[in-house]
């Protein structure tokens, strides 16, 4: 894979804007994908959010390995954040999220009371890379009755504050990626979940590496899901992944004229099934790796 410098111009503007917005914020809420909790974090947020109360939400927990998600909750808690898991589509875990935000707001509210400031809403910002479910989370949190509170004194005209409840107002931010991916694995994991476009990494290479990772972490899962006997193991992991891909194409009758397996269609199928959680509850990153 070539060195990936992938940073659209609007991302530069978004980061610059977030640096200004963060000055107005009491709590930084960060969404990550529970299947890849490290790859789906933007390292810029740690520096941008220095000194702020932090809540980290492991979203799409319904698609992730439950045991591994619990390990990640403990890991982030040990790092001084308030960590919770969530399925923002169903709302499962939303009460815990609201409790976490209330806990994160306690110190700010206590300081306000000590200064005689009553009923001032705590201001929060939701950060996260593209495709981790920020919009779904905001709508679910607000009960799909999102109220935009308009401009605030001292805030640049045009900013929209969303009233989540009596205590919390939210300033939304666009999804932000960082200028250069540190390693190949991070870029691949982001492509697996759809946070970067398929064309950034060649699709065949991507799906072969996904099959390899799935086999290492959940042996036999791909064969079981698509309904064929597991391929004969080979020392070469890529050879094994190629055979697996061909078996998926055969099983799903993805064939070209003349009966040749259509591995392009099979690649798209597997990537789509993983991205949408159809292959089962899978986590590709473990604490301590």
PDB file of C-alpha atoms in Angstrom:
ATOM      1  CA  UNK A   1       0.000   0.000   0.000  1.00  0.00           C
ATOM      2  CA  UNK A   2       1.362   3.468  -0.809  1.00  0.00           C
ATOM      3  CA  UNK A   3       1.923   5.997   1.959  1.00  0.00           C
ATOM      4  CA  UNK A   4      -1.531   7.401   2.515  1.00  0.00           C
ATOM      5  CA  UNK A   5      -1.837  11.161   2.724  1.00  0.00           C
ATOM      6  CA  UNK A   6      -5.586  11.614   2.664  1.00  0.00           C
ATOM      7  CA  UNK A   7      -6.776  14.967   3.869  1.00  0.00           C
ATOM      8  CA  UNK A   8      -9.499  16.783   1.943  1.00  0.00           C
ATOM      9  CA  UNK A   9      -9.479  20.549   2.270  1.00  0.00           C
ATOM     10  CA  UNK A  10     -12.698  20.683   4.255  1.00  0.00           C
ATOM     11  CA  UNK A  11     -11.024  18.536   6.955  1.00  0.00           C
ATOM     12  CA  UNK A  12      -8.332  21.199   7.479  1.00  0.00           C
ATOM     13  CA  UNK A  13     -11.066  23.804   7.881  1.00  0.00           C
ATOM     14  CA  UNK A  14     -12.981  21.519  10.276  1.00  0.00           C
ATOM     15  CA  UNK A  15      -9.973  21.026  12.546  1.00  0.00           C
ATOM     16  CA  UNK A  16      -9.288  24.763  12.591  1.00  0.00           C
ATOM     17  CA  UNK A  17     -12.941  25.404  13.470  1.00  0.00           C
ATOM     18  CA  UNK A  18     -12.907  22.769  16.198  1.00  0.00           C
ATOM     19  CA  UNK A  19      -9.901  24.482  17.849  1.00  0.00           C
ATOM     20  CA  UNK A  20     -12.036  27.610  18.155  1.00  0.00           C
ATOM     21  CA  UNK A  21     -15.190  25.769  19.231  1.00  0.00           C
ATOM     22  CA  UNK A  22     -13.426  23.795  21.963  1.00  0.00           C
ATOM     23  CA  UNK A  23     -12.815  27.025  23.915  1.00  0.00           C
ATOM     24  CA  UNK A  24     -16.574  27.275  24.499  1.00  0.00           C
ATOM     25  CA  UNK A  25     -17.007  23.665  25.589  1.00  0.00           C
ATOM     26  CA  UNK A  26     -17.208  21.971  28.981  1.00  0.00           C
ATOM     27  CA  UNK A  27     -17.450  18.324  27.864  1.00  0.00           C
ATOM     28  CA  UNK A  28     -15.958  16.549  24.865  1.00  0.00           C
ATOM     29  CA  UNK A  29     -17.948  13.498  23.782  1.00  0.00           C
ATOM     30  CA  UNK A  30     -16.059  11.234  21.389  1.00  0.00           C
ATOM     31  CA  UNK A  31     -17.698   8.450  19.390  1.00  0.00           C
ATOM     32  CA  UNK A  32     -15.640   5.480  18.222  1.00  0.00           C
ATOM     33  CA  UNK A  33     -16.622   2.278  16.432  1.00  0.00           C
ATOM     34  CA  UNK A  34     -16.612  -0.531  19.027  1.00  0.00           C
ATOM     35  CA  UNK A  35     -15.213  -2.942  16.421  1.00  0.00           C
ATOM     36  CA  UNK A  36     -12.021  -0.883  15.997  1.00  0.00           C
ATOM     37  CA  UNK A  37     -11.776   1.371  19.073  1.00  0.00           C
ATOM     38  CA  UNK A  38      -8.218   2.556  18.416  1.00  0.00           C
ATOM     39  CA  UNK A  39      -8.225   2.925  14.627  1.00  0.00           C
ATOM     40  CA  UNK A  40     -11.500   4.877  14.789  1.00  0.00           C
ATOM     41  CA  UNK A  41     -10.128   7.424  17.257  1.00  0.00           C
ATOM     42  CA  UNK A  42      -8.777  10.704  15.974  1.00  0.00           C
ATOM     43  CA  UNK A  43      -5.551  11.385  17.890  1.00  0.00           C
ATOM     44  CA  UNK A  44      -6.083  15.129  17.344  1.00  0.00           C
ATOM     45  CA  UNK A  45      -9.044  15.061  19.737  1.00  0.00           C
ATOM     46  CA  UNK A  46      -6.825  14.246  22.743  1.00  0.00           C
ATOM     47  CA  UNK A  47      -4.776  17.402  22.228  1.00  0.00           C
ATOM     48  CA  UNK A  48      -7.785  19.536  21.300  1.00  0.00           C
ATOM     49  CA  UNK A  49      -9.704  18.357  24.389  1.00  0.00           C
ATOM     50  CA  UNK A  50      -6.896  18.757  26.945  1.00  0.00           C
ATOM     51  CA  UNK A  51      -8.306  19.833  30.292  1.00  0.00           C
ATOM     52  CA  UNK A  52     -11.933  19.101  29.373  1.00  0.00           C
ATOM     53  CA  UNK A  53     -14.227  16.454  30.863  1.00  0.00           C
ATOM     54  CA  UNK A  54     -14.202  13.457  28.522  1.00  0.00           C
ATOM     55  CA  UNK A  55     -16.855  10.906  27.575  1.00  0.00           C
ATOM     56  CA  UNK A  56     -15.989   8.175  25.093  1.00  0.00           C
ATOM     57  CA  UNK A  57     -18.824   6.198  23.534  1.00  0.00           C
ATOM     58  CA  UNK A  58     -18.170   2.811  21.968  1.00  0.00           C
ATOM     59  CA  UNK A  59     -20.901   2.997  19.360  1.00  0.00           C
ATOM     60  CA  UNK A  60     -22.200   0.125  17.207  1.00  0.00           C
ATOM     61  CA  UNK A  61     -21.630  -2.153  20.199  1.00  0.00           C
ATOM     62  CA  UNK A  62     -24.318  -4.456  18.787  1.00  0.00           C
ATOM     63  CA  UNK A  63     -21.865  -5.377  16.004  1.00  0.00           C
ATOM     64  CA  UNK A  64     -18.866  -5.872  18.313  1.00  0.00           C
ATOM     65  CA  UNK A  65     -17.672  -8.734  20.498  1.00  0.00           C
ATOM     66  CA  UNK A  66     -19.311  -8.136  23.913  1.00  0.00           C
ATOM     67  CA  UNK A  67     -16.326  -9.357  25.935  1.00  0.00           C
ATOM     68  CA  UNK A  68     -13.876  -7.197  24.018  1.00  0.00           C
ATOM     69  CA  UNK A  69     -16.150  -4.157  24.342  1.00  0.00           C
ATOM     70  CA  UNK A  70     -16.172  -4.560  28.131  1.00  0.00           C
ATOM     71  CA  UNK A  71     -12.362  -4.729  28.049  1.00  0.00           C
ATOM     72  CA  UNK A  72     -12.263  -1.470  26.087  1.00  0.00           C
ATOM     73  CA  UNK A  73     -14.674   0.245  28.488  1.00  0.00           C
ATOM     74  CA  UNK A  74     -12.309  -0.645  31.347  1.00  0.00           C
ATOM     75  CA  UNK A  75      -9.276   0.466  29.323  1.00  0.00           C
ATOM     76  CA  UNK A  76     -10.663   3.934  28.581  1.00  0.00           C
ATOM     77  CA  UNK A  77     -11.960   4.278  32.158  1.00  0.00           C
ATOM     78  CA  UNK A  78      -8.462   3.502  33.431  1.00  0.00           C
ATOM     79  CA  UNK A  79      -7.195   6.319  31.188  1.00  0.00           C
ATOM     80  CA  UNK A  80      -9.413   8.799  33.029  1.00  0.00           C
ATOM     81  CA  UNK A  81     -12.374   8.997  30.668  1.00  0.00           C
ATOM     82  CA  UNK A  82     -15.994   8.087  31.288  1.00  0.00           C
ATOM     83  CA  UNK A  83     -16.570   5.204  28.882  1.00  0.00           C
ATOM     84  CA  UNK A  84     -19.841   3.551  27.863  1.00  0.00           C
ATOM     85  CA  UNK A  85     -21.069   1.279  25.089  1.00  0.00           C
ATOM     86  CA  UNK A  86     -24.025   2.100  22.858  1.00  0.00           C
ATOM     87  CA  UNK A  87     -26.179   0.958  19.982  1.00  0.00           C
ATOM     88  CA  UNK A  88     -27.383   4.360  18.806  1.00  0.00           C
ATOM     89  CA  UNK A  89     -29.727   2.869  16.194  1.00  0.00           C
ATOM     90  CA  UNK A  90     -31.812   1.005  18.773  1.00  0.00           C
ATOM     91  CA  UNK A  91     -31.061   3.339  21.671  1.00  0.00           C
ATOM     92  CA  UNK A  92     -29.755   0.443  23.762  1.00  0.00           C
ATOM     93  CA  UNK A  93     -27.295   1.980  26.227  1.00  0.00           C
ATOM     94  CA  UNK A  94     -28.624   5.530  25.880  1.00  0.00           C
ATOM     95  CA  UNK A  95     -29.549   5.776  29.577  1.00  0.00           C
ATOM     96  CA  UNK A  96     -25.949   4.932  30.470  1.00  0.00           C
ATOM     97  CA  UNK A  97     -24.751   7.585  28.023  1.00  0.00           C
ATOM     98  CA  UNK A  98     -27.003  10.214  29.624  1.00  0.00           C
ATOM     99  CA  UNK A  99     -25.746   9.190  33.067  1.00  0.00           C
ATOM    100  CA  UNK A 100     -22.146   9.464  31.810  1.00  0.00           C
ATOM    101  CA  UNK A 101     -22.722  12.974  30.446  1.00  0.00           C
ATOM    102  CA  UNK A 102     -24.401  14.016  33.703  1.00  0.00           C
ATOM    103  CA  UNK A 103     -21.396  12.682  35.637  1.00  0.00           C
ATOM    104  CA  UNK A 104     -18.996  14.534  33.355  1.00  0.00           C
ATOM    105  CA  UNK A 105     -20.988  17.746  33.951  1.00  0.00           C
ATOM    106  CA  UNK A 106     -20.897  17.542  37.744  1.00  0.00           C
ATOM    107  CA  UNK A 107     -17.640  19.436  38.238  1.00  0.00           C
ATOM    108  CA  UNK A 108     -18.652  22.275  35.914  1.00  0.00           C
ATOM    109  CA  UNK A 109     -22.076  22.626  37.536  1.00  0.00           C
ATOM    110  CA  UNK A 110     -20.499  22.676  40.993  1.00  0.00           C
ATOM    111  CA  UNK A 111     -18.131  25.476  39.926  1.00  0.00           C
ATOM    112  CA  UNK A 112     -21.066  27.435  38.515  1.00  0.00           C
ATOM    113  CA  UNK A 113     -23.055  27.061  41.748  1.00  0.00           C
ATOM    114  CA  UNK A 114     -20.070  28.228  43.786  1.00  0.00           C
ATOM    115  CA  UNK A 115     -19.977  31.367  41.636  1.00  0.00           C
ATOM    116  CA  UNK A 116     -23.727  31.900  41.991  1.00  0.00           C
ATOM    117  CA  UNK A 117     -24.486  30.869  38.404  1.00  0.00           C
ATOM    118  CA  UNK A 118     -27.644  28.801  38.301  1.00  0.00           C
ATOM    119  CA  UNK A 119     -29.329  26.898  35.483  1.00  0.00           C
ATOM    120  CA  UNK A 120     -26.593  27.557  32.939  1.00  0.00           C
ATOM    121  CA  UNK A 121     -26.576  24.633  30.496  1.00  0.00           C
ATOM    122  CA  UNK A 122     -23.397  22.627  30.213  1.00  0.00           C
ATOM    123  CA  UNK A 123     -21.975  22.861  26.707  1.00  0.00           C
ATOM    124  CA  UNK A 124     -20.782  19.712  24.991  1.00  0.00           C
ATOM    125  CA  UNK A 125     -19.275  18.848  21.642  1.00  0.00           C
ATOM    126  CA  UNK A 126     -19.486  15.514  19.827  1.00  0.00           C
ATOM    127  CA  UNK A 127     -16.365  14.542  17.940  1.00  0.00           C
ATOM    128  CA  UNK A 128     -15.561  11.518  15.866  1.00  0.00           C
ATOM    129  CA  UNK A 129     -14.292  10.385  12.491  1.00  0.00           C
ATOM    130  CA  UNK A 130     -16.746   9.884   9.620  1.00  0.00           C
ATOM    131  CA  UNK A 131     -19.152   6.955   9.735  1.00  0.00           C
ATOM    132  CA  UNK A 132     -19.057   6.193  13.455  1.00  0.00           C
ATOM    133  CA  UNK A 133     -22.725   7.179  13.812  1.00  0.00           C
ATOM    134  CA  UNK A 134     -22.641  10.739  15.134  1.00  0.00           C
ATOM    135  CA  UNK A 135     -25.863  11.911  13.488  1.00  0.00           C
ATOM    136  CA  UNK A 136     -27.740   8.797  14.556  1.00  0.00           C
ATOM    137  CA  UNK A 137     -26.437   9.271  18.100  1.00  0.00           C
ATOM    138  CA  UNK A 138     -27.510  12.915  18.292  1.00  0.00           C
ATOM    139  CA  UNK A 139     -30.995  12.177  16.962  1.00  0.00           C
ATOM    140  CA  UNK A 140     -31.401   9.203  19.274  1.00  0.00           C
ATOM    141  CA  UNK A 141     -30.133  11.119  22.317  1.00  0.00           C
ATOM    142  CA  UNK A 142     -32.506  13.985  21.630  1.00  0.00           C
ATOM    143  CA  UNK A 143     -35.465  11.652  21.027  1.00  0.00           C
ATOM    144  CA  UNK A 144     -35.530  12.660  17.352  1.00  0.00           C
ATOM    145  CA  UNK A 145     -36.932  16.027  18.371  1.00  0.00           C
ATOM    146  CA  UNK A 146     -33.714  17.990  18.001  1.00  0.00           C
ATOM    147  CA  UNK A 147     -34.130  21.651  18.915  1.00  0.00           C
ATOM    148  CA  UNK A 148     -31.629  24.123  17.546  1.00  0.00           C
ATOM    149  CA  UNK A 149     -31.223  26.901  20.087  1.00  0.00           C
ATOM    150  CA  UNK A 150     -29.696  29.407  17.681  1.00  0.00           C
ATOM    151  CA  UNK A 151     -26.761  31.733  18.158  1.00  0.00           C
ATOM    152  CA  UNK A 152     -25.323  32.488  21.563  1.00  0.00           C
ATOM    153  CA  UNK A 153     -23.666  35.704  22.741  1.00  0.00           C
ATOM    154  CA  UNK A 154     -19.975  35.612  21.987  1.00  0.00           C
ATOM    155  CA  UNK A 155     -20.348  32.739  19.571  1.00  0.00           C
ATOM    156  CA  UNK A 156     -19.594  33.169  15.892  1.00  0.00           C
ATOM    157  CA  UNK A 157     -22.764  33.754  13.919  1.00  0.00           C
ATOM    158  CA  UNK A 158     -24.066  30.632  12.281  1.00  0.00           C
ATOM    159  CA  UNK A 159     -23.139  28.129  14.979  1.00  0.00           C
ATOM    160  CA  UNK A 160     -26.054  25.887  15.859  1.00  0.00           C
ATOM    161  CA  UNK A 161     -26.487  24.699  19.406  1.00  0.00           C
ATOM    162  CA  UNK A 162     -28.766  21.709  19.903  1.00  0.00           C
ATOM    163  CA  UNK A 163     -30.682  21.530  23.160  1.00  0.00           C
ATOM    164  CA  UNK A 164     -30.437  17.901  24.271  1.00  0.00           C
ATOM    165  CA  UNK A 165     -32.156  18.407  27.617  1.00  0.00           C
ATOM    166  CA  UNK A 166     -32.468  21.054  30.336  1.00  0.00           C
ATOM    167  CA  UNK A 167     -28.866  20.626  31.415  1.00  0.00           C
ATOM    168  CA  UNK A 168     -26.953  20.043  28.171  1.00  0.00           C
ATOM    169  CA  UNK A 169     -26.539  21.933  24.907  1.00  0.00           C
ATOM    170  CA  UNK A 170     -24.583  20.371  22.093  1.00  0.00           C
ATOM    171  CA  UNK A 171     -22.483  21.875  19.328  1.00  0.00           C
ATOM    172  CA  UNK A 172     -22.148  19.422  16.475  1.00  0.00           C
ATOM    173  CA  UNK A 173     -18.931  19.018  14.477  1.00  0.00           C
ATOM    174  CA  UNK A 174     -18.222  17.336  11.151  1.00  0.00           C
ATOM    175  CA  UNK A 175     -16.384  14.029  11.138  1.00  0.00           C
ATOM    176  CA  UNK A 176     -12.645  14.598  11.163  1.00  0.00           C
ATOM    177  CA  UNK A 177      -9.859  12.370   9.912  1.00  0.00           C
ATOM    178  CA  UNK A 178      -6.178  13.112  10.398  1.00  0.00           C
ATOM    179  CA  UNK A 179      -3.643  14.053   7.708  1.00  0.00           C
ATOM    180  CA  UNK A 180      -1.674  10.817   7.515  1.00  0.00           C
ATOM    181  CA  UNK A 181      -2.466   7.309   8.689  1.00  0.00           C
ATOM    182  CA  UNK A 182       0.343   6.025  10.873  1.00  0.00           C
ATOM    183  CA  UNK A 183       0.223   2.487   9.570  1.00  0.00           C
ATOM    184  CA  UNK A 184      -1.344   0.231   6.978  1.00  0.00           C
ATOM    185  CA  UNK A 185      -3.539  -1.576   9.509  1.00  0.00           C
ATOM    186  CA  UNK A 186      -5.253   1.611  10.665  1.00  0.00           C
ATOM    187  CA  UNK A 187      -6.136   2.587   7.098  1.00  0.00           C
ATOM    188  CA  UNK A 188      -7.446  -0.916   6.364  1.00  0.00           C
ATOM    189  CA  UNK A 189      -9.604  -0.977   9.488  1.00  0.00           C
ATOM    190  CA  UNK A 190     -11.109   2.392   8.575  1.00  0.00           C
ATOM    191  CA  UNK A 191     -11.835   1.120   5.069  1.00  0.00           C
ATOM    192  CA  UNK A 192     -13.494  -2.007   6.520  1.00  0.00           C
ATOM    193  CA  UNK A 193     -16.094   0.147   8.315  1.00  0.00           C
ATOM    194  CA  UNK A 194     -16.480   2.663   5.485  1.00  0.00           C
ATOM    195  CA  UNK A 195     -14.787   5.682   7.095  1.00  0.00           C
ATOM    196  CA  UNK A 196     -12.521   6.100   4.078  1.00  0.00           C
ATOM    197  CA  UNK A 197     -13.478   5.474   0.478  1.00  0.00           C
ATOM    198  CA  UNK A 198     -12.879   2.081  -1.092  1.00  0.00           C
ATOM    199  CA  UNK A 199     -10.714   3.550  -3.826  1.00  0.00           C
ATOM    200  CA  UNK A 200      -8.087   4.675  -1.288  1.00  0.00           C
ATOM    201  CA  UNK A 201      -7.136   1.002  -0.931  1.00  0.00           C
ATOM    202  CA  UNK A 202      -7.512  -1.573  -3.695  1.00  0.00           C
ATOM    203  CA  UNK A 203     -10.640  -3.614  -2.924  1.00  0.00           C
ATOM    204  CA  UNK A 204      -9.165  -7.076  -3.558  1.00  0.00           C
ATOM    205  CA  UNK A 205      -6.230  -6.388  -1.271  1.00  0.00           C
ATOM    206  CA  UNK A 206      -8.643  -5.046   1.332  1.00  0.00           C
ATOM    207  CA  UNK A 207     -10.970  -8.057   1.382  1.00  0.00           C
ATOM    208  CA  UNK A 208      -8.100 -10.572   1.465  1.00  0.00           C
ATOM    209  CA  UNK A 209      -6.709  -8.828   4.522  1.00  0.00           C
ATOM    210  CA  UNK A 210     -10.164  -8.750   6.132  1.00  0.00           C
ATOM    211  CA  UNK A 211     -10.576 -12.503   5.571  1.00  0.00           C
ATOM    212  CA  UNK A 212      -7.121 -13.069   7.072  1.00  0.00           C
ATOM    213  CA  UNK A 213      -7.942 -11.022  10.180  1.00  0.00           C
ATOM    214  CA  UNK A 214     -11.296 -12.709  10.636  1.00  0.00           C
ATOM    215  CA  UNK A 215      -9.674 -16.142  10.380  1.00  0.00           C
ATOM    216  CA  UNK A 216      -7.027 -15.196  12.948  1.00  0.00           C
ATOM    217  CA  UNK A 217      -9.552 -13.839  15.451  1.00  0.00           C
ATOM    218  CA  UNK A 218     -12.675 -15.905  14.680  1.00  0.00           C
ATOM    219  CA  UNK A 219     -11.471 -19.118  13.066  1.00  0.00           C
ATOM    220  CA  UNK A 220     -13.988 -20.593  10.615  1.00  0.00           C
ATOM    221  CA  UNK A 221     -16.440 -17.692  10.847  1.00  0.00           C
ATOM    222  CA  UNK A 222     -16.434 -16.797   7.148  1.00  0.00           C
ATOM    223  CA  UNK A 223     -16.930 -20.402   6.030  1.00  0.00           C
ATOM    224  CA  UNK A 224     -19.686 -20.908   8.591  1.00  0.00           C
ATOM    225  CA  UNK A 225     -21.548 -17.738   7.595  1.00  0.00           C
ATOM    226  CA  UNK A 226     -21.485 -18.440   3.871  1.00  0.00           C
ATOM    227  CA  UNK A 227     -22.171 -22.152   4.333  1.00  0.00           C
ATOM    228  CA  UNK A 228     -19.168 -24.089   3.100  1.00  0.00           C
ATOM    229  CA  UNK A 229     -16.528 -26.321   4.669  1.00  0.00           C
ATOM    230  CA  UNK A 230     -13.512 -24.363   5.790  1.00  0.00           C
ATOM    231  CA  UNK A 231     -10.785 -24.219   3.163  1.00  0.00           C
ATOM    232  CA  UNK A 232      -7.715 -26.354   3.540  1.00  0.00           C
ATOM    233  CA  UNK A 233      -5.182 -24.409   5.544  1.00  0.00           C
ATOM    234  CA  UNK A 234      -2.031 -23.213   3.794  1.00  0.00           C
ATOM    235  CA  UNK A 235       1.092 -21.657   5.228  1.00  0.00           C
ATOM    236  CA  UNK A 236       0.503 -18.615   3.058  1.00  0.00           C
ATOM    237  CA  UNK A 237      -2.325 -16.597   4.597  1.00  0.00           C
ATOM    238  CA  UNK A 238      -3.105 -14.780   1.369  1.00  0.00           C
ATOM    239  CA  UNK A 239      -3.426 -18.075  -0.537  1.00  0.00           C
ATOM    240  CA  UNK A 240      -5.907 -19.227   2.092  1.00  0.00           C
ATOM    241  CA  UNK A 241      -7.837 -15.947   1.819  1.00  0.00           C
ATOM    242  CA  UNK A 242      -7.964 -16.256  -1.989  1.00  0.00           C
ATOM    243  CA  UNK A 243      -9.390 -19.787  -1.709  1.00  0.00           C
ATOM    244  CA  UNK A 244     -11.939 -18.556   0.828  1.00  0.00           C
ATOM    245  CA  UNK A 245     -12.971 -15.709  -1.462  1.00  0.00           C
ATOM    246  CA  UNK A 246     -13.445 -18.133  -4.364  1.00  0.00           C
ATOM    247  CA  UNK A 247     -15.559 -20.417  -2.175  1.00  0.00           C
ATOM    248  CA  UNK A 248     -17.792 -17.500  -1.201  1.00  0.00           C
ATOM    249  CA  UNK A 249     -18.246 -16.633  -4.888  1.00  0.00           C
ATOM    250  CA  UNK A 250     -19.173 -20.244  -5.701  1.00  0.00           C
ATOM    251  CA  UNK A 251     -21.561 -20.571  -2.766  1.00  0.00           C
ATOM    252  CA  UNK A 252     -23.383 -17.355  -3.642  1.00  0.00           C
ATOM    253  CA  UNK A 253     -23.331 -18.156  -7.405  1.00  0.00           C
ATOM    254  CA  UNK A 254     -21.279 -15.062  -8.170  1.00  0.00           C
ATOM    255  CA  UNK A 255     -19.989 -16.223 -11.534  1.00  0.00           C
ATOM    256  CA  UNK A 256     -18.838 -14.626 -14.754  1.00  0.00           C
ATOM    257  CA  UNK A 257     -19.755 -15.923 -18.197  1.00  0.00           C
ATOM    258  CA  UNK A 258     -18.182 -19.340 -18.629  1.00  0.00           C
ATOM    259  CA  UNK A 259     -18.537 -20.203 -14.962  1.00  0.00           C
ATOM    260  CA  UNK A 260     -15.450 -18.384 -13.669  1.00  0.00           C
ATOM    261  CA  UNK A 261     -15.838 -17.087 -10.126  1.00  0.00           C
ATOM    262  CA  UNK A 262     -16.483 -13.353  -9.881  1.00  0.00           C
ATOM    263  CA  UNK A 263     -14.162 -12.442  -7.022  1.00  0.00           C
ATOM    264  CA  UNK A 264     -14.862  -8.707  -7.469  1.00  0.00           C
ATOM    265  CA  UNK A 265     -18.529  -9.233  -6.606  1.00  0.00           C
ATOM    266  CA  UNK A 266     -17.583 -11.613  -3.791  1.00  0.00           C
ATOM    267  CA  UNK A 267     -15.200  -8.980  -2.387  1.00  0.00           C
ATOM    268  CA  UNK A 268     -17.939  -6.355  -2.389  1.00  0.00           C
ATOM    269  CA  UNK A 269     -20.338  -8.815  -0.720  1.00  0.00           C
ATOM    270  CA  UNK A 270     -17.953  -9.710   2.123  1.00  0.00           C
ATOM    271  CA  UNK A 271     -16.963  -6.098   2.788  1.00  0.00           C
ATOM    272  CA  UNK A 272     -20.610  -5.028   2.798  1.00  0.00           C
ATOM    273  CA  UNK A 273     -21.629  -7.889   5.106  1.00  0.00           C
ATOM    274  CA  UNK A 274     -18.857  -6.993   7.557  1.00  0.00           C
ATOM    275  CA  UNK A 275     -19.563  -3.249   7.428  1.00  0.00           C
ATOM    276  CA  UNK A 276     -23.230  -3.844   8.236  1.00  0.00           C
ATOM    277  CA  UNK A 277     -22.631  -6.394  11.001  1.00  0.00           C
ATOM    278  CA  UNK A 278     -24.096  -9.404   9.204  1.00  0.00           C
ATOM    279  CA  UNK A 279     -21.094 -11.653   9.864  1.00  0.00           C
ATOM    280  CA  UNK A 280     -21.699 -11.533  13.611  1.00  0.00           C
ATOM    281  CA  UNK A 281     -20.359  -9.678  16.654  1.00  0.00           C
ATOM    282  CA  UNK A 282     -16.746  -9.008  15.736  1.00  0.00           C
ATOM    283  CA  UNK A 283     -13.966  -6.877  17.231  1.00  0.00           C
ATOM    284  CA  UNK A 284     -10.721  -6.570  15.290  1.00  0.00           C
ATOM    285  CA  UNK A 285      -8.691  -4.714  17.940  1.00  0.00           C
ATOM    286  CA  UNK A 286      -7.965  -6.067  21.390  1.00  0.00           C
ATOM    287  CA  UNK A 287      -6.750  -4.227  24.460  1.00  0.00           C
ATOM    288  CA  UNK A 288      -2.984  -4.601  24.848  1.00  0.00           C
ATOM    289  CA  UNK A 289      -2.195  -5.372  21.211  1.00  0.00           C
TER     290      UNK A 289
END
